[in-house]
Structures are given as structure tokens and as C-alpha cells.
mmCIF file of C-alpha atoms in Angstrom:
data_model
loop_
_atom_site.group_PDB
_atom_site.id
_atom_site.type_symbol
_atom_site.label_atom_id
_atom_site.label_comp_id
_atom_site.label_asym_id
_atom_site.label_seq_id
_atom_site.Cartn_x
_atom_site.Cartn_y
_atom_site.Cartn_z
ATOM 1 C CA MET A 1081 -3.619 -13.574 16.532
ATOM 2 C CA ARG A 1082 -0.973 -15.819 15.086
ATOM 3 C CA VAL A 1083 0.923 -15.690 11.784
ATOM 4 C CA ARG A 1084 2.591 -18.746 10.257
ATOM 5 C CA VAL A 1085 4.647 -19.599 7.195
ATOM 6 C CA ASP A 1086 4.657 -22.887 5.298
ATOM 7 C CA PRO A 1087 8.389 -23.355 4.622
ATOM 8 C CA LEU A 1088 7.668 -25.896 1.886
ATOM 9 C CA VAL A 1089 5.704 -23.299 -0.094
ATOM 10 C CA CYS A 1090 7.654 -20.132 0.729
ATOM 11 C CA GLU A 1091 10.078 -19.013 -1.988
ATOM 12 C CA ALA A 1092 11.510 -16.154 0.111
ATOM 13 C CA ASN A 1093 10.321 -13.470 -2.294
ATOM 14 C CA GLY A 1094 10.502 -11.008 0.595
ATOM 15 C CA VAL A 1095 7.229 -9.227 -0.081
ATOM 16 C CA CYS A 1096 6.098 -9.753 3.516
ATOM 17 C CA ALA A 1097 9.427 -8.606 4.947
ATOM 18 C CA GLY A 1098 9.208 -5.454 2.877
ATOM 19 C CA LEU A 1099 5.688 -4.734 4.092
ATOM 20 C CA VAL A 1100 6.076 -5.614 7.792
ATOM 21 C CA PRO A 1101 9.762 -5.894 8.746
ATOM 22 C CA GLU A 1102 8.710 -5.860 12.406
ATOM 23 C CA VAL A 1103 7.200 -9.344 11.926
ATOM 24 C CA PHE A 1104 8.940 -10.949 8.929
ATOM 25 C CA ASP A 1105 12.672 -11.348 8.362
ATOM 26 C CA LEU A 1106 14.671 -12.997 5.572
ATOM 27 C CA ASP A 1107 18.045 -14.323 6.654
ATOM 28 C CA ASP A 1108 21.215 -14.509 4.558
ATOM 29 C CA GLU A 1109 20.178 -17.926 3.248
ATOM 30 C CA ASP A 1110 16.795 -16.610 2.064
ATOM 31 C CA GLU A 1111 14.867 -18.376 4.795
ATOM 32 C CA LEU A 1112 11.866 -16.527 6.173
ATOM 33 C CA HIS A 1113 11.585 -16.107 9.932
ATOM 34 C CA ILE A 1114 8.575 -14.771 11.759
ATOM 35 C CA THR A 1115 10.014 -12.669 14.544
ATOM 36 C CA GLN A 1116 6.643 -11.943 16.142
ATOM 37 C CA PRO A 1117 4.342 -14.956 15.626
ATOM 38 C CA SER A 1118 1.675 -13.174 17.687
ATOM 39 C CA PRO A 1119 1.984 -9.601 16.435
ATOM 40 C CA PRO A 1120 0.491 -6.719 18.404
ATOM 41 C CA ALA A 1121 -2.947 -5.473 17.412
ATOM 42 C CA GLU A 1122 -1.535 -2.284 15.891
ATOM 43 C CA LEU A 1123 0.252 -4.381 13.232
ATOM 44 C CA ALA A 1124 -2.749 -6.591 12.403
ATOM 45 C CA ASP A 1125 -3.877 -4.675 9.296
ATOM 46 C CA ARG A 1126 -0.358 -4.612 7.867
ATOM 47 C CA VAL A 1127 0.123 -8.337 8.592
ATOM 48 C CA ARG A 1128 -3.204 -9.143 6.898
ATOM 49 C CA HIS A 1129 -2.049 -7.170 3.859
ATOM 50 C CA ALA A 1130 1.300 -9.014 3.813
ATOM 51 C CA VAL A 1131 -0.464 -12.396 4.026
ATOM 52 C CA ARG A 1132 -2.747 -11.452 1.116
ATOM 53 C CA SER A 1133 0.253 -10.147 -0.865
ATOM 54 C CA CYS A 1134 2.346 -13.320 -0.611
ATOM 55 C CA PRO A 1135 2.872 -14.470 -4.222
ATOM 56 C CA LYS A 1136 2.975 -18.151 -3.161
ATOM 57 C CA ALA A 1137 0.200 -17.980 -0.516
ATOM 58 C CA ALA A 1138 2.702 -19.405 1.986
ATOM 59 C CA LEU A 1139 1.442 -17.301 4.914
ATOM 60 C CA THR A 1140 -1.566 -17.733 7.157
ATOM 61 C CA PHE A 1141 -2.959 -15.394 9.782
ATOM 62 C CA ASP A 1142 -5.268 -16.888 12.389
ATOM 63 C CA GLU A 1143 -7.046 -14.105 14.217
ATOM 64 C CA ASN A 1144 -8.545 -16.462 16.815
ATOM 65 C CA SER A 1145 -5.249 -17.700 18.247
#
């Protein structure tokens, strides 16, 4: 599994960071960082939900990586 953000699309709304702070982090300059690009299996459902909840569709989650 691998999660990615398109920095050109991301507006740093923080929805993902609110849903899965273990994986997504917004810094002081409102730039999104993925702290666990390959999250553990126990976070997969929450990461999927965060990806679907992104208001700009800036996140992708590849389950085959």
C-alpha cells in the first residue's frame, strides 16, 4: 500500500490530517506531508476514507504498491 499527495492540487484543507494524523501532517506553512507513505494494514480503512474525503481529490492510495 502506498499513499501519495499531488502538491499542485492540494489546498491543505487538513481533512486527511484530521482523520488520520498518524499518516498525514500539515506543517506551519500549510504544506501536507505524508509521514507514513506505506501505512500499516490496520490504518488502511481510515486512509481510504481520508483519500475519499479529500475535497480537492489530491490524494491517491495504491493498494498494490
